[in-house]
């Protein structure tokens, strides 16, 4: 898959395209349905498949919500889309000026830069000033497939729904809507070494602000390091027993693994929320709780 950083006022000499349009933060099951339609349309028409999306997220540029990271930062989005069979990922820079374009101006500024044979959008896709443009309007110029809502427990699957579930710790719902576990990738940094002293060595993961945070607390997780996927327990939060951190941090204990991972990138998949963070009166109580957390996680592992 080729990544193209879109430039305005440029005509692209790409093959004919079947295009999926959207923001696609999360690449959840509804996105997968839509993008799958674009891949299928490309095969049917002899075109190549493409996703046209925007960065930064329009919500952040237009201040519809405070910046809080992404469900799928661009490197992960790129990896997933390639695995789904997309040929081109076209990322257009989003700005207030772009948001103010009339629908026809948007079509001319972005879509007309490509030889588009088919467009696929969600039922709620909007573009142009005030969201005046939609799938029906696009049909005036292009063959368009409008994909209906995909639901989970009666509610439309969408990035906002998933973010809400992340903040409540409902990782079962998150996985059901993603079709995979929510993951965070980061490099392992030097920590204070307390875990190793307690007999439960931990990896301190540097979490980029590009990721949407999970609820503070303890999780059963899967950890991929050095090409192997292992089970573990993670604590995301401020470590209240020691009251040393204001900014949340991610510490991961990999069950049955004690090698140093300093400087290496690992992937942490959040499988199940176990409990909230709490402050312990002394280190002995903390160690007992850590061992209970590991036991609880291992029991849950059989269900995952």
XYZ file of C-alpha atoms in Angstrom, residues 4-125:
122
model
C 0.134 9.719 -0.325
C 0.273 13.048 1.487
C -2.289 14.991 -0.494
C -1.309 18.370 -1.941
C -3.940 20.792 -3.170
C -3.849 22.052 -6.760
C -2.103 18.903 -7.910
C -3.414 16.355 -10.383
C -2.418 12.821 -9.453
C -1.496 10.347 -12.181
C -2.874 7.329 -10.352
C -4.869 4.460 -11.859
C -8.684 4.670 -11.726
C -9.824 4.433 -8.104
C -12.632 3.048 -5.988
C -12.516 5.357 -2.983
C -13.699 5.090 0.615
C -14.220 8.548 2.120
C -14.180 9.218 5.852
C -12.230 10.063 8.984
C -11.770 6.398 9.942
C -10.479 6.855 13.481
C -10.627 3.419 15.035
C -11.016 1.285 11.915
C -13.807 -0.535 13.707
C -16.268 -3.038 12.229
C -18.408 -0.351 10.578
C -15.303 1.086 8.923
C -14.253 -2.397 7.882
C -17.616 -2.964 6.200
C -17.309 0.311 4.315
C -13.701 -0.222 3.286
C -14.457 -3.800 2.283
C -17.088 -2.439 -0.114
C -14.449 -0.176 -1.671
C -12.010 -3.070 -2.104
C -14.769 -5.175 -3.684
C -15.805 -2.302 -5.978
C -12.213 -1.910 -7.117
C -12.060 -5.569 -8.108
C -15.400 -5.374 -9.911
C -14.441 -2.284 -11.922
C -10.786 -3.103 -12.543
C -9.743 -0.099 -10.463
C -7.416 0.245 -7.500
C -8.769 0.759 -3.990
C -8.088 3.906 -1.976
C -8.994 5.552 1.304
C -9.145 9.345 1.418
C -8.982 10.654 4.956
C -7.873 13.748 6.857
C -5.252 14.716 9.417
C -5.502 16.219 11.993
C -8.963 14.975 12.920
C -11.572 17.614 11.976
C -12.997 17.539 15.512
C -9.695 18.849 16.865
C -9.229 21.524 14.215
C -12.798 22.774 14.646
C -12.586 22.417 18.460
C -15.623 20.158 18.658
C -13.887 18.268 21.463
C -10.607 18.658 23.372
C -7.567 16.945 21.863
C -7.441 13.435 23.315
C -5.448 11.387 20.833
C -6.627 8.793 18.343
C -8.004 5.278 18.487
C -5.746 4.450 15.542
C -2.796 6.821 15.070
C -1.615 7.053 11.478
C 1.114 4.339 11.628
C -1.404 1.800 12.960
C -4.057 2.969 10.509
C -1.613 2.489 7.668
C -0.748 -1.035 8.814
C -4.381 -2.119 9.205
C -5.526 -0.685 5.881
C -2.703 -2.448 4.071
C -3.789 -5.732 5.663
C -7.356 -5.067 4.487
C -6.268 -4.837 0.857
C -6.237 -1.066 0.289
C -3.839 0.062 -2.455
C -3.566 3.775 -1.597
C -3.972 5.697 1.651
C -4.452 9.356 0.748
C -4.118 11.719 3.717
C -5.289 15.289 3.154
C -4.337 18.078 5.581
C -7.463 19.310 7.355
C -7.826 22.995 8.159
C -10.499 25.545 8.983
C -10.166 26.796 5.420
C -10.962 23.340 4.040
C -13.961 23.103 6.368
C -15.323 26.369 4.950
C -15.356 25.145 1.352
C -18.764 24.703 -0.223
C -19.472 21.080 -1.190
C -18.716 21.722 -4.857
C -15.487 23.497 -3.952
C -14.473 20.521 -1.821
C -15.229 18.141 -4.680
C -13.102 20.206 -7.056
C -10.265 20.713 -4.559
C -9.953 17.086 -3.451
C -11.944 14.532 -5.430
C -11.270 16.000 -8.874
C -7.549 15.395 -8.337
C -8.147 11.692 -8.999
C -9.793 9.458 -11.591
C -12.564 8.153 -9.342
C -14.773 5.361 -10.678
C -16.641 4.572 -7.447
C -17.124 6.236 -4.060
C -18.145 4.452 -0.863
C -19.348 6.463 2.158
C -21.197 5.841 5.374
C -24.849 6.823 5.739
C -23.841 9.746 7.982
C -20.867 11.038 5.967
